């Protein structure tokens, strides 16, 4: 069936090509305008169809569309606590004892300098940066 569609589209494109060759610049500009209008119409139609499908899925699961869209808009769907606030940059919690430009937030993979410190018998807590306001 896919090959039938492909053959049909190919025949239509060939027919269009023949028609285009007979048009002048004004005619080509009109064709371009009509193609753009048709593309916009189809995109609008596809959006309406997608919205309808979203409503149906939401209804099937007992959810409000607003609930779904709120999660999609914030990019937080399935990410846990559901906070829509951006957390920003995490301050470093550990600092290299000899090179203060090397820091680590305590998140993710340990930097090599932290690994080397621990392998040499150092305690991670010795690298901790004192919290501001703690006396």
XYZ file of N, CA, C and O in Angstrom, residues 50-127:
312
model
N -3.936 16.852 17.275
C -3.099 16.519 18.434
C -3.800 16.939 19.730
O -3.791 16.197 20.712
N -4.400 18.116 19.734
C -5.108 18.585 20.919
C -6.262 17.649 21.262
O -6.497 17.338 22.434
N -6.979 17.187 20.240
C -8.088 16.261 20.468
C -7.577 14.952 21.066
O -8.161 14.415 22.006
N -6.466 14.454 20.537
C -5.893 13.213 21.061
C -5.447 13.389 22.511
O -5.640 12.500 23.340
N -4.882 14.544 22.831
C -4.449 14.826 24.207
C -5.653 14.840 25.136
O -5.616 14.262 26.224
N -6.735 15.487 24.703
C -7.951 15.516 25.523
C -8.469 14.106 25.776
O -8.882 13.772 26.889
N -8.473 13.273 24.725
C -8.969 11.903 24.864
C -8.111 11.090 25.836
O -8.638 10.363 26.672
N -6.797 11.231 25.732
C -5.898 10.498 26.633
C -6.089 10.996 28.065
O -6.179 10.193 28.999
N -6.175 12.294 28.241
C -6.369 12.856 29.579
C -7.669 12.342 30.185
O -7.707 11.932 31.349
N -8.718 12.338 29.382
C -10.019 11.860 29.866
C -9.942 10.380 30.227
O -10.475 9.960 31.249
N -9.260 9.596 29.406
C -9.135 8.159 29.647
C -8.471 7.885 31.000
O -8.798 6.938 31.695
N -7.509 8.727 31.400
C -6.778 8.519 32.650
C -7.280 9.396 33.790
O -6.668 9.449 34.862
N -8.374 10.114 33.548
C -8.956 10.929 34.602
C -8.137 12.149 34.947
O -8.169 12.620 36.076
N -7.404 12.668 33.988
C -6.581 13.855 34.213
C -7.186 15.046 33.480
O -7.851 14.887 32.460
N -6.916 16.219 34.000
C -7.308 17.428 33.297
C -6.221 17.796 32.297
O -5.035 17.576 32.548
N -6.632 18.345 31.180
C -5.657 18.764 30.165
C -4.705 19.792 30.758
O -3.512 19.792 30.477
N -5.224 20.650 31.634
C -4.395 21.672 32.266
C -3.266 21.033 33.076
O -2.149 21.530 33.095
N -3.585 19.902 33.745
C -2.567 19.193 34.518
C -1.440 18.719 33.614
O -0.261 18.866 33.924
N -1.828 18.140 32.480
C -0.819 17.641 31.544
C 0.003 18.778 30.956
O 1.219 18.704 30.882
N -0.675 19.831 30.531
C 0.020 20.944 29.896
C 0.914 21.684 30.875
O 1.975 22.169 30.498
N 0.518 21.763 32.129
C 1.350 22.427 33.129
C 2.680 21.713 33.253
O 3.735 22.331 33.352
N 2.659 20.381 33.218
C 3.895 19.619 33.317
C 4.718 19.746 32.043
O 5.931 19.837 32.104
N 4.072 19.784 30.900
C 4.793 19.910 29.636
C 5.428 21.293 29.528
O 6.581 21.439 29.145
N 4.683 22.338 29.909
C 5.189 23.706 29.804
C 6.419 23.931 30.656
O 7.326 24.647 30.271
N 6.469 23.326 31.843
C 7.612 23.539 32.726
C 8.739 22.565 32.443
O 9.823 22.704 32.971
N 8.465 21.550 31.625
C 9.479 20.549 31.324
C 9.748 19.643 32.497
O 10.784 19.021 32.578
N 8.798 19.541 33.434
C 9.014 18.776 34.658
C 8.261 17.460 34.653
O 8.176 16.810 35.674
N 7.649 17.077 33.554
C 6.876 15.835 33.524
C 7.774 14.667 33.906
O 8.810 14.442 33.299
N 7.390 13.967 34.941
C 8.121 12.777 35.346
C 9.467 13.050 35.982
O 10.309 12.186 36.054
N 9.705 14.250 36.468
C 11.013 14.573 37.020
C 11.029 14.609 38.532
O 11.929 15.155 39.120
N 9.994 14.101 39.178
C 10.074 13.998 40.627
C 9.209 14.989 41.356
O 8.006 14.983 41.223
N 9.830 15.870 42.117
C 9.112 16.698 43.075
C 8.115 17.663 42.442
O 7.280 18.190 43.117
N 8.229 17.964 41.166
C 7.246 18.793 40.485
C 7.450 20.282 40.669
O 6.603 21.071 40.313
N 8.538 20.695 41.235
C 8.809 22.109 41.403
C 9.057 22.727 40.040
O 9.804 22.212 39.233
N 8.416 23.861 39.785
C 8.600 24.499 38.492
C 9.676 25.580 38.556
O 9.961 26.226 37.574
N 10.263 25.793 39.750
C 11.320 26.786 39.876
C 12.637 26.228 39.360
O 12.961 25.072 39.571
N 13.403 27.086 38.715
C 14.734 26.689 38.282
C 15.636 26.755 39.502
O 15.626 27.730 40.248
N 16.399 25.722 39.701
C 17.227 25.666 40.898
C 18.524 26.449 40.747
O 19.166 26.763 41.716
N 18.933 26.734 39.544
C 20.139 27.510 39.336
C 21.399 26.712 39.589
O 21.388 25.501 39.731
N 22.509 27.420 39.676
C 23.805 26.798 39.863
C 23.993 26.376 41.318
O 23.652 27.105 42.230
N 24.541 25.194 41.496
C 24.783 24.665 42.840
C 26.148 25.147 43.312
O 27.133 25.025 42.594
N 26.223 25.704 44.528
C 27.522 26.181 45.020
C 28.436 24.999 45.351
O 27.970 23.926 45.729
N 29.745 25.192 45.225
C 30.668 24.103 45.543
C 30.662 23.801 47.032
O 30.468 24.684 47.863
N 30.872 22.528 47.372
C 30.912 22.109 48.777
C 32.302 21.657 49.201
O 32.589 21.575 50.378
N 33.154 21.360 48.207
C 34.494 20.873 48.518
C 35.514 21.656 47.700
O 35.264 22.028 46.560
N 36.698 21.903 48.321
C 37.752 22.657 47.647
C 39.073 21.915 47.785
O 39.382 21.358 48.839
N 39.855 21.937 46.700
C 41.180 21.322 46.696
C 42.034 22.020 47.758
O 42.020 23.252 47.864
N 42.805 21.268 48.559
C 43.570 21.886 49.651
C 44.701 22.800 49.192
O 45.080 23.723 49.917
N 45.229 22.566 47.991
C 46.359 23.380 47.534
C 46.005 24.286 46.362
O 46.700 25.266 46.103
N 44.961 23.955 45.617
C 44.556 24.745 44.453
C 43.099 25.163 44.626
O 42.183 24.427 44.276
N 42.864 26.377 45.185
C 41.498 26.806 45.477
C 40.614 26.974 44.240
O 39.401 27.088 44.364
N 41.200 26.948 43.038
C 40.379 27.068 41.832
C 39.660 25.755 41.522
O 38.705 25.739 40.750
N 40.107 24.658 42.148
C 39.469 23.353 41.936
C 38.437 23.126 43.024
O 38.785 23.034 44.207
N 37.179 23.046 42.598
C 36.094 22.808 43.549
C 35.193 21.700 43.023
O 35.269 21.326 41.848
N 34.309 21.222 43.910
C 33.351 20.187 43.539
C 32.078 20.420 44.323
O 32.114 20.733 45.515
N 30.929 20.275 43.666
C 29.629 20.506 44.314
C 29.199 19.341 45.176
O 28.272 19.469 45.963
N 29.857 18.196 45.029
C 29.440 17.007 45.760
C 28.428 16.195 44.971
O 27.936 15.181 45.433
N 28.123 16.653 43.762
C 27.175 15.953 42.895
C 27.914 15.332 41.726
O 28.934 15.849 41.281
N 27.363 14.271 41.235
C 27.960 13.632 40.065
C 29.226 12.868 40.428
O 29.521 12.594 41.587
N 29.979 12.562 39.414
C 31.205 11.771 39.584
C 32.263 12.593 40.332
O 32.414 13.785 40.100
N 32.988 11.932 41.205
C 34.046 12.625 41.961
C 35.177 13.016 41.009
O 35.628 12.203 40.208
N 35.660 14.238 41.141
C 36.814 14.639 40.321
C 38.047 13.813 40.701
O 38.133 13.257 41.801
N 38.985 13.748 39.792
C 40.195 12.949 40.032
C 40.953 13.434 41.252
O 41.522 12.632 41.995
N 40.969 14.734 41.504
C 41.710 15.237 42.653
C 41.071 14.774 43.968
O 41.763 14.535 44.948
N 39.730 14.615 43.978
C 39.057 14.099 45.171
C 39.370 12.617 45.329
O 39.666 12.141 46.429
N 39.315 11.881 44.220
C 39.637 10.453 44.263
C 41.064 10.237 44.774
O 41.317 9.385 45.621
N 42.005 11.043 44.259
C 43.405 10.914 44.678
C 43.544 11.232 46.169
O 44.290 10.558 46.891
N 42.842 12.240 46.646
C 42.860 12.616 48.056
C 42.419 11.447 48.931
O 43.060 11.107 49.922
N 41.304 10.818 48.539
C 40.778 9.705 49.331
C 41.683 8.475 49.252
O 41.875 7.785 50.257
N 42.256 8.221 48.080
C 43.159 7.073 47.925
C 44.412 7.236 48.770
O 45.004 6.255 49.227
N 44.795 8.499 48.988
C 45.974 8.767 49.809
C 45.638 8.736 51.299
O 46.494 9.026 52.137
N 44.380 8.412 51.604
C 43.983 8.288 53.013
C 43.331 9.533 53.566
O 43.043 9.590 54.761
N 43.108 10.529 52.737
C 42.480 11.764 53.211
C 40.984 11.595 53.417
O 40.334 10.787 52.764
N 40.450 12.369 54.356
C 39.033 12.343 54.662
C 38.329 13.405 53.816
O 38.769 14.564 53.754
N 37.237 13.017 53.168
C 36.487 13.940 52.315
C 36.038 15.167 53.103
O 36.052 16.290 52.589
N 35.676 14.980 54.351
C 35.200 16.091 55.182
C 36.263 17.169 55.379
O 35.938 18.328 55.615
N 37.527 16.795 55.253
C 38.602 17.777 55.401
C 38.607 18.770 54.237
O 39.147 19.874 54.358
N 37.997 18.387 53.124
C 37.939 19.260 51.943
C 36.692 20.126 51.924
O 36.566 21.024 51.089
